[in-house]
PDB file of C-alpha atoms in Angstrom:
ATOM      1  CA  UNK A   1     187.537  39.894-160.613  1.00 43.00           C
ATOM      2  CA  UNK A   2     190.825  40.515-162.749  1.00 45.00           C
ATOM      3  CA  UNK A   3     190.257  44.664-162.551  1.00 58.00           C
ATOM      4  CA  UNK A   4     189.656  46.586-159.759  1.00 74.00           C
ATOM      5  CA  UNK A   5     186.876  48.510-159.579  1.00 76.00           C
ATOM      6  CA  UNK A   6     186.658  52.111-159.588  1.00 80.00           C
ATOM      7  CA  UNK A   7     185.025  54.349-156.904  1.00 78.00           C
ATOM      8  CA  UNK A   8     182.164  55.573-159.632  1.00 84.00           C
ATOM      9  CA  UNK A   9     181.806  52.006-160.490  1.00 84.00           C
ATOM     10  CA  UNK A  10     181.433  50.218-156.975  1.00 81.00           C
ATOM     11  CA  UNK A  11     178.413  53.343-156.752  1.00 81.00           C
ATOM     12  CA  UNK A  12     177.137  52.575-159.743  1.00 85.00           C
ATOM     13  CA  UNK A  13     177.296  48.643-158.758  1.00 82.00           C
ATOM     14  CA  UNK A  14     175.496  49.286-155.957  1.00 79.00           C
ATOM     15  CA  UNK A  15     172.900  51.237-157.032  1.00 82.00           C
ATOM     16  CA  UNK A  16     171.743  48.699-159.817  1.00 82.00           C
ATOM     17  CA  UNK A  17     171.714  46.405-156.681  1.00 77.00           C
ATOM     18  CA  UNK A  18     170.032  48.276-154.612  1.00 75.00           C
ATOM     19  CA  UNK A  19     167.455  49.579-157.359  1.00 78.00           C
ATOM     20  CA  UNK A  20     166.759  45.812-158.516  1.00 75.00           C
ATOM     21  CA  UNK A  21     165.854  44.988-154.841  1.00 69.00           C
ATOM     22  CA  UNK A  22     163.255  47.889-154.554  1.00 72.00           C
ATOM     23  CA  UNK A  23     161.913  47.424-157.969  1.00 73.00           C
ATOM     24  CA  UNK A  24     162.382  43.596-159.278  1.00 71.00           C
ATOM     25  CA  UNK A  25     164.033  45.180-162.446  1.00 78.00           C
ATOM     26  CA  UNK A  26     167.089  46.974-163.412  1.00 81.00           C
ATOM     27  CA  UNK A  27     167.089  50.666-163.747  1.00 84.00           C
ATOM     28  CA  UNK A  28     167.448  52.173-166.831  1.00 86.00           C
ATOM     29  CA  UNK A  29     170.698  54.291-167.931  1.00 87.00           C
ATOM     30  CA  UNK A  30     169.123  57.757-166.900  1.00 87.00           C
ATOM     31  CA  UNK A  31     167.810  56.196-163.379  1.00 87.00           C
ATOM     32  CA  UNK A  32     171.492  55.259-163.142  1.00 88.00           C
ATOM     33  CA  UNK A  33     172.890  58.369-163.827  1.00 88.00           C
ATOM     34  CA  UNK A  34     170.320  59.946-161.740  1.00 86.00           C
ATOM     35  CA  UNK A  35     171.383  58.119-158.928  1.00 84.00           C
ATOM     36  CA  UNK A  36     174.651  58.017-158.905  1.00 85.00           C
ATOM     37  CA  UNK A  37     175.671  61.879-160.276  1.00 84.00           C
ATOM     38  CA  UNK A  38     176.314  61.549-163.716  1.00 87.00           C
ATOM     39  CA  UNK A  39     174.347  64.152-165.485  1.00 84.00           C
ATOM     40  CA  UNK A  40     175.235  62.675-168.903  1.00 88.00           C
ATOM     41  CA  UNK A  41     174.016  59.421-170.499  1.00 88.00           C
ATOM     42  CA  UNK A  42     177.537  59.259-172.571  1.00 90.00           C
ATOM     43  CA  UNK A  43     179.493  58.904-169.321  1.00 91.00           C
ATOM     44  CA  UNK A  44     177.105  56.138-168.105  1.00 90.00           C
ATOM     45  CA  UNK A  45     177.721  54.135-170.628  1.00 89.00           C
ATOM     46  CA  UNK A  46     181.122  54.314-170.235  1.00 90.00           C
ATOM     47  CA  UNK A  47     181.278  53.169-166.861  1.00 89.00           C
ATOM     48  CA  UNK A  48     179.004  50.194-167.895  1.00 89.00           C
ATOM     49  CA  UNK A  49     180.869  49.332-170.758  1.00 88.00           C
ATOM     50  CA  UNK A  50     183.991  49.072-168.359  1.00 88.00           C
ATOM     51  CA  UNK A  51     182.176  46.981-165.791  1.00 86.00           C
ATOM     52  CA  UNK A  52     181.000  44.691-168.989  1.00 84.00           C
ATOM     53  CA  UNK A  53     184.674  44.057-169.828  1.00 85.00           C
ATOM     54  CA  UNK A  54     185.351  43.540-165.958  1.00 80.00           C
ATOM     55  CA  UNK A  55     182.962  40.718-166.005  1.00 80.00           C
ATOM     56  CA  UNK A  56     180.926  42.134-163.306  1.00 79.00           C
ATOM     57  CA  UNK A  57     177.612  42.928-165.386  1.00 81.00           C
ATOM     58  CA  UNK A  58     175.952  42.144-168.826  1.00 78.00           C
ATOM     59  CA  UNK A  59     173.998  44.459-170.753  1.00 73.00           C
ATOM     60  CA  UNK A  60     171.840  43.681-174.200  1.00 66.00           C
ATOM     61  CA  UNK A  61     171.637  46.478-176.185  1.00 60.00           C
ATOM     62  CA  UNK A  62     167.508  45.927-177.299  1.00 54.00           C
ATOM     63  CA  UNK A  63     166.145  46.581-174.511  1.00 57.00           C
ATOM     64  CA  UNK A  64     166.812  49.580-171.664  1.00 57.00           C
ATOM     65  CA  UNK A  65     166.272  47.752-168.716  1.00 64.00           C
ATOM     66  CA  UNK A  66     168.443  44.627-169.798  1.00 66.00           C
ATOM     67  CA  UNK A  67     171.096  44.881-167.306  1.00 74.00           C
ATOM     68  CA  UNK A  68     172.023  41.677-165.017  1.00 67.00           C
ATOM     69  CA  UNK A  69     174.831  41.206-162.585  1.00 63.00           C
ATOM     70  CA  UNK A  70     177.137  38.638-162.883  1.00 58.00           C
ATOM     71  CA  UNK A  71     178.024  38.054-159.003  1.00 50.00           C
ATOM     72  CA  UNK A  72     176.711  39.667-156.349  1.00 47.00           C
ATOM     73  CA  UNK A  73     179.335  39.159-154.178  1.00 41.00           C
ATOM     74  CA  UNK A  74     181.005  41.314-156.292  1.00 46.00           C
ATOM     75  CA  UNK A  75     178.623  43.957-155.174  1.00 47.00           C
ATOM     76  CA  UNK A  76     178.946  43.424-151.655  1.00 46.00           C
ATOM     77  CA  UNK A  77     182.301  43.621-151.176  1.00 44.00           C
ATOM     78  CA  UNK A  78     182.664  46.522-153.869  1.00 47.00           C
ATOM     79  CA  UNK A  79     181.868  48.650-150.493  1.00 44.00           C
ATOM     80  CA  UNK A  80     184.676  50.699-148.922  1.00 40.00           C
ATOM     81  CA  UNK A  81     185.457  49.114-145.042  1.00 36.00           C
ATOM     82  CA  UNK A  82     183.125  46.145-146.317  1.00 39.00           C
ATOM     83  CA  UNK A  83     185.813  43.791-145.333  1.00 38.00           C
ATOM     84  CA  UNK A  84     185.204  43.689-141.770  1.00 40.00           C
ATOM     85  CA  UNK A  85     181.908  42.538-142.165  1.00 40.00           C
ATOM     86  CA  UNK A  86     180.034  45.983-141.599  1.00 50.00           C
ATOM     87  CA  UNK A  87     180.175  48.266-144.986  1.00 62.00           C
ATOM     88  CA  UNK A  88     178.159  50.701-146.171  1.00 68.00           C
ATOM     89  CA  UNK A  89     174.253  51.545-145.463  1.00 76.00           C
ATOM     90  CA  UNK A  90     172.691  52.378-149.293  1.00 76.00           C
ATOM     91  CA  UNK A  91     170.224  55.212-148.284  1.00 84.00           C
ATOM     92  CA  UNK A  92     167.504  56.555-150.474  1.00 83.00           C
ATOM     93  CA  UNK A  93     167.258  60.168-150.456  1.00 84.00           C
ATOM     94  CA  UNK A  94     162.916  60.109-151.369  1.00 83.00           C
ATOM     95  CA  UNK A  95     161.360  63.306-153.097  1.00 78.00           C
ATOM     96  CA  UNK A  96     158.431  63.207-151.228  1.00 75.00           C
ATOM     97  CA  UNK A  97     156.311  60.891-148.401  1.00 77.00           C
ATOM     98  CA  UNK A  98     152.580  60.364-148.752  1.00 69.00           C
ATOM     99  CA  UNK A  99     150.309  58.033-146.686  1.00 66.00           C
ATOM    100  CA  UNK A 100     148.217  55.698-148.373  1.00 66.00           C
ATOM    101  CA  UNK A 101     146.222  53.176-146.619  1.00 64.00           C
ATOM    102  CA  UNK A 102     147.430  53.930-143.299  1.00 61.00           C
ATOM    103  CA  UNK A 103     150.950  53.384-144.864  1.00 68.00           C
ATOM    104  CA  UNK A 104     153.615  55.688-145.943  1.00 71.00           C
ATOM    105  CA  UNK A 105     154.364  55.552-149.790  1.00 71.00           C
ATOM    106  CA  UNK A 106     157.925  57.197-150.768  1.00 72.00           C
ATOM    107  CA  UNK A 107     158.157  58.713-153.777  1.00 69.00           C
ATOM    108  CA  UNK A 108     160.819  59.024-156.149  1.00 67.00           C
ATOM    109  CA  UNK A 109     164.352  58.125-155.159  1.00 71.00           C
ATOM    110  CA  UNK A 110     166.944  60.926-156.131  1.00 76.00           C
ATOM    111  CA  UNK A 111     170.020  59.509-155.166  1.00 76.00           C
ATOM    112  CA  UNK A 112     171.764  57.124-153.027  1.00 75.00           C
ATOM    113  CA  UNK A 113     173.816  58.520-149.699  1.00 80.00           C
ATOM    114  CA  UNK A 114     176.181  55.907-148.150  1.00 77.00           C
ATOM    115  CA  UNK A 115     177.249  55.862-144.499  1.00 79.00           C
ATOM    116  CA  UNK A 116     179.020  53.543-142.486  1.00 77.00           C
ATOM    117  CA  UNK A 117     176.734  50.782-140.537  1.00 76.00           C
ATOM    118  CA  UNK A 118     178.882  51.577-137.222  1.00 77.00           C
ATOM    119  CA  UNK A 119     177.275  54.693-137.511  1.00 80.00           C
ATOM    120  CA  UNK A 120     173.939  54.476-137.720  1.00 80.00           C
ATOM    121  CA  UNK A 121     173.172  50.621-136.796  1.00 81.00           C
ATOM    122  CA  UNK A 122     171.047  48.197-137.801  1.00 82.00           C
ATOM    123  CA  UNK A 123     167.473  49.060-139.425  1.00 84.00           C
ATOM    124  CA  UNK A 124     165.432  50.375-142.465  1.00 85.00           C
ATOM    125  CA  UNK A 125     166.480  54.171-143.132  1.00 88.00           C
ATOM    126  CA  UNK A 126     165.704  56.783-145.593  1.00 88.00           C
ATOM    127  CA  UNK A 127     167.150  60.240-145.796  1.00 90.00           C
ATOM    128  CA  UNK A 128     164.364  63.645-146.212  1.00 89.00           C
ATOM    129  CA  UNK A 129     165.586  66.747-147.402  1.00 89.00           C
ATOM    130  CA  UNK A 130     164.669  70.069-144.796  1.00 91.00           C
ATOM    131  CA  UNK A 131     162.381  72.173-147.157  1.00 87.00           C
ATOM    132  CA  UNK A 132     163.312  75.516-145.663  1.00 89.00           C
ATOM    133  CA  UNK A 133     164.622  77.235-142.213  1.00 91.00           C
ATOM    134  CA  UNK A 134     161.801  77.236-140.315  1.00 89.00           C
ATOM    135  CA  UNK A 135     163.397  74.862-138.043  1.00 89.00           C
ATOM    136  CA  UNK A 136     166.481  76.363-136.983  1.00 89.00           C
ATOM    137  CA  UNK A 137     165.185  76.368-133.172  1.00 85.00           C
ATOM    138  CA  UNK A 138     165.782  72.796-133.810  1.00 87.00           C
ATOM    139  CA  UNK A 139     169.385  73.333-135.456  1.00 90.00           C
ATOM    140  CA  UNK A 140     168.022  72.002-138.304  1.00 91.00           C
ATOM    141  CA  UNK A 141     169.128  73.964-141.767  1.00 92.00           C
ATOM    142  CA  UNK A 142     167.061  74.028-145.437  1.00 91.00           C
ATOM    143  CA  UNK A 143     168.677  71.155-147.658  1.00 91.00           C
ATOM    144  CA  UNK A 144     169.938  69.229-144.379  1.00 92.00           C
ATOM    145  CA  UNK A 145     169.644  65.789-144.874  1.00 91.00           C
ATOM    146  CA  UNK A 146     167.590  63.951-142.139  1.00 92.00           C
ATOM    147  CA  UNK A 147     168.662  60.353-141.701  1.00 92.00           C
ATOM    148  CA  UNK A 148     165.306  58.540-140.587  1.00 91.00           C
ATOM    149  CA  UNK A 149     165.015  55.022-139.860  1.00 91.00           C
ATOM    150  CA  UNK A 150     161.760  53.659-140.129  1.00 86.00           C
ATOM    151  CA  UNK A 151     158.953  51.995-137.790  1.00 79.00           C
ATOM    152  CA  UNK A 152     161.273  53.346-134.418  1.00 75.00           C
ATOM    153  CA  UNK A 153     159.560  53.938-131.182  1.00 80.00           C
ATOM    154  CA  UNK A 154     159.507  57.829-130.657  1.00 85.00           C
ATOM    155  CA  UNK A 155     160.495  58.872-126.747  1.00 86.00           C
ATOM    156  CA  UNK A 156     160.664  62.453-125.346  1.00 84.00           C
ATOM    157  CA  UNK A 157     162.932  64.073-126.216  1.00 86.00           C
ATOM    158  CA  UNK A 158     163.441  62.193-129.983  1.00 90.00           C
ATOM    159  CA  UNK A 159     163.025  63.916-133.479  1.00 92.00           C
ATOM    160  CA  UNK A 160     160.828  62.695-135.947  1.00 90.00           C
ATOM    161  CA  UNK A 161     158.986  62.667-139.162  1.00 89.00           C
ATOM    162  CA  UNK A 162     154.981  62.582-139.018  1.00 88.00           C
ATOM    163  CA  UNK A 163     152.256  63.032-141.028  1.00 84.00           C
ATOM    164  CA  UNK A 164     149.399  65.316-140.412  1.00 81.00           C
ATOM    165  CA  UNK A 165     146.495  65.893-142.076  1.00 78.00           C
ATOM    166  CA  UNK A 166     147.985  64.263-145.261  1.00 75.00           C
ATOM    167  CA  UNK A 167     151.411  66.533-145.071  1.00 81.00           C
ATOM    168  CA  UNK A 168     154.929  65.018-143.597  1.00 84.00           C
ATOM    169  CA  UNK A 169     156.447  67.429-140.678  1.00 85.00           C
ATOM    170  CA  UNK A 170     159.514  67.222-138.843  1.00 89.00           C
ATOM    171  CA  UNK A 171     159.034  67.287-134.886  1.00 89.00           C
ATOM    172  CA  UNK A 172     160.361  67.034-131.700  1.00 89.00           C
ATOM    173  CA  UNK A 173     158.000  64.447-129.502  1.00 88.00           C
ATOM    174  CA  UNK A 174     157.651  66.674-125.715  1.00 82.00           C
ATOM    175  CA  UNK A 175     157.421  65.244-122.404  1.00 70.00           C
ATOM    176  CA  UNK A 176     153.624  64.563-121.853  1.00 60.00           C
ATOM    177  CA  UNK A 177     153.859  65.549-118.597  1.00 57.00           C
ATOM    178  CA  UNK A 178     154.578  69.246-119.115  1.00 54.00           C
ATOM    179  CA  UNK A 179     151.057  69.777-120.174  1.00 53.00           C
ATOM    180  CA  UNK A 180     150.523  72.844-118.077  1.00 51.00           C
ATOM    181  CA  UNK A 181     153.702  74.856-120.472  1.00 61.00           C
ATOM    182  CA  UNK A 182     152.716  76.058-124.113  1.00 67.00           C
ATOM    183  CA  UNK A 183     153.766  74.197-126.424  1.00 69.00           C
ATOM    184  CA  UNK A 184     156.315  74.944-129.338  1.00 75.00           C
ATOM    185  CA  UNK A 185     154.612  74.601-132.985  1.00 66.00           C
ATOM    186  CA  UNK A 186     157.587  72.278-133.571  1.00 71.00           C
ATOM    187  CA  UNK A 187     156.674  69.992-130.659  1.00 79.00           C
ATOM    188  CA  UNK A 188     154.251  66.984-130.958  1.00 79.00           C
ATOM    189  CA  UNK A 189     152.884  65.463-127.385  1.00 75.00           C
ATOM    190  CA  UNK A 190     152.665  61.810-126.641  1.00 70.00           C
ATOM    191  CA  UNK A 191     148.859  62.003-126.668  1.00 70.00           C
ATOM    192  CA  UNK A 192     148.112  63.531-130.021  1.00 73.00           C
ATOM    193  CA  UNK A 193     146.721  61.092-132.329  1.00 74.00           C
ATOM    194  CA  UNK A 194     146.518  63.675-134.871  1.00 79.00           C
ATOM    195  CA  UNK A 195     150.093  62.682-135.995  1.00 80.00           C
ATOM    196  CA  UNK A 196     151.209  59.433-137.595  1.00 81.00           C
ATOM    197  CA  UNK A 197     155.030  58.383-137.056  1.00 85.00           C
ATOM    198  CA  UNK A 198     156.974  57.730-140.138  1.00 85.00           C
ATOM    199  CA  UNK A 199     160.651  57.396-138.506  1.00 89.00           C
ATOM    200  CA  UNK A 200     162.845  58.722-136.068  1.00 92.00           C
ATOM    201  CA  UNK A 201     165.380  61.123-136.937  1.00 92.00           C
ATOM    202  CA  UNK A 202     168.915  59.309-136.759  1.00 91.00           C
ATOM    203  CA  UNK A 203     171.375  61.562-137.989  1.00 91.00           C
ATOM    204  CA  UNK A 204     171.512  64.776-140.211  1.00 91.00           C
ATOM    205  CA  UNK A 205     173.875  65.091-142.943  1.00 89.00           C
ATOM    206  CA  UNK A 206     174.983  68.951-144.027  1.00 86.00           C
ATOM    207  CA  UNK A 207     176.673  70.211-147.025  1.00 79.00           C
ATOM    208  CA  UNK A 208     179.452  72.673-146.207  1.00 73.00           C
TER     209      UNK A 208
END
């Protein structure tokens, strides 16, 4: 590659990517700018016209969804700290979780967070948003960002997302063996089949 690559345009890289993988198509210029932060459709182009004339991606202008990288090596090591091998986890920050056929079903994507894969590990993640502050018991803030990996064992003592009776909660799993103590309406026991695991609860990620 003869340019270097912008910051905006290693996101924007790797949110085609990412999107493509999802989906089996590209995303469209709005899903992009969605995505990635750019509330106008002007400033999108711009940032594909420049990765056009860096050779990285080609467009044709018929059809919205016509966009196909050129290399994707490219967009792996457009990463920051990719070089060692490790880079950056692309996580989905989903609108909403239903359950559908036993499964979980995420619904749209908002935007992309990126962390470092030395902090979180290996695995499937997704990020929720905290609707409101009825879990500060749990230090847990409205508009925190919950990193949740999916299909982990829950232990005492872990946070998780569940469903129940078709809605997604956040709870803390408690020690089965404490049955004879009330129990916190945050808490979940080992034995209740009423809830469904989605994830555990990895990290949380808070605006300041």
């Amino acid at each position: 590659m003869k340019d270097k690559l912008s910051e905006k345009e290693k996101q924007i890289l790797l949110f085609i990517s990412s999107f493509f993988e999802r989906n089996g198509f590209p995303p469209t210029v709005r899903e992009i700018g969605k995505g990635v932060g750019l509330k106008s459709s002007c400033t999108v182009h711009y940032h594909l016209k420049k990765l056009e004339q860096k050779g990285v991606l080609r467009r044709r202008s018929c059809k919205p969804r016509a966009i196909e990288l050129v290399d994707e090596l490219v967009v792996q090591s457009s990463a920051p700290g990719s070089s060692d091998g490790e880079g950056l986890v692309q996580i989905p920050l989903v609108k909403d979780v239903y359950y559908v056929n036993q499964k979980p079903v995420f619904e749209e994507v908002e935007t992309l967070l990126f962390f470092p894969r030395s902090l979180i590990g290996k695995g499937e993640f997704f990020a929720f948003r905290v609707p409101d502050n009825r879990l500060v018991s749990l230090n847990l803030l409205k508009d925190d960002y919950l990193i949740v990996k999916k299909g982990e064992t829950l232990f005492c003592g872990d946070l998780g997302l569940f469903f129940i009776d078709d809605e997604v909660c956040i709870r803390k799993v408690r020690d089965n063996q404490r049955y004879s103590e009330k129990k916190k309406w945050w808490e979940v026991d080992f034995w209740d089949d009423r809830y469904s695991a989605i994830g555990k609860v990895v990290g949380v990620w808070r605006k300041l």
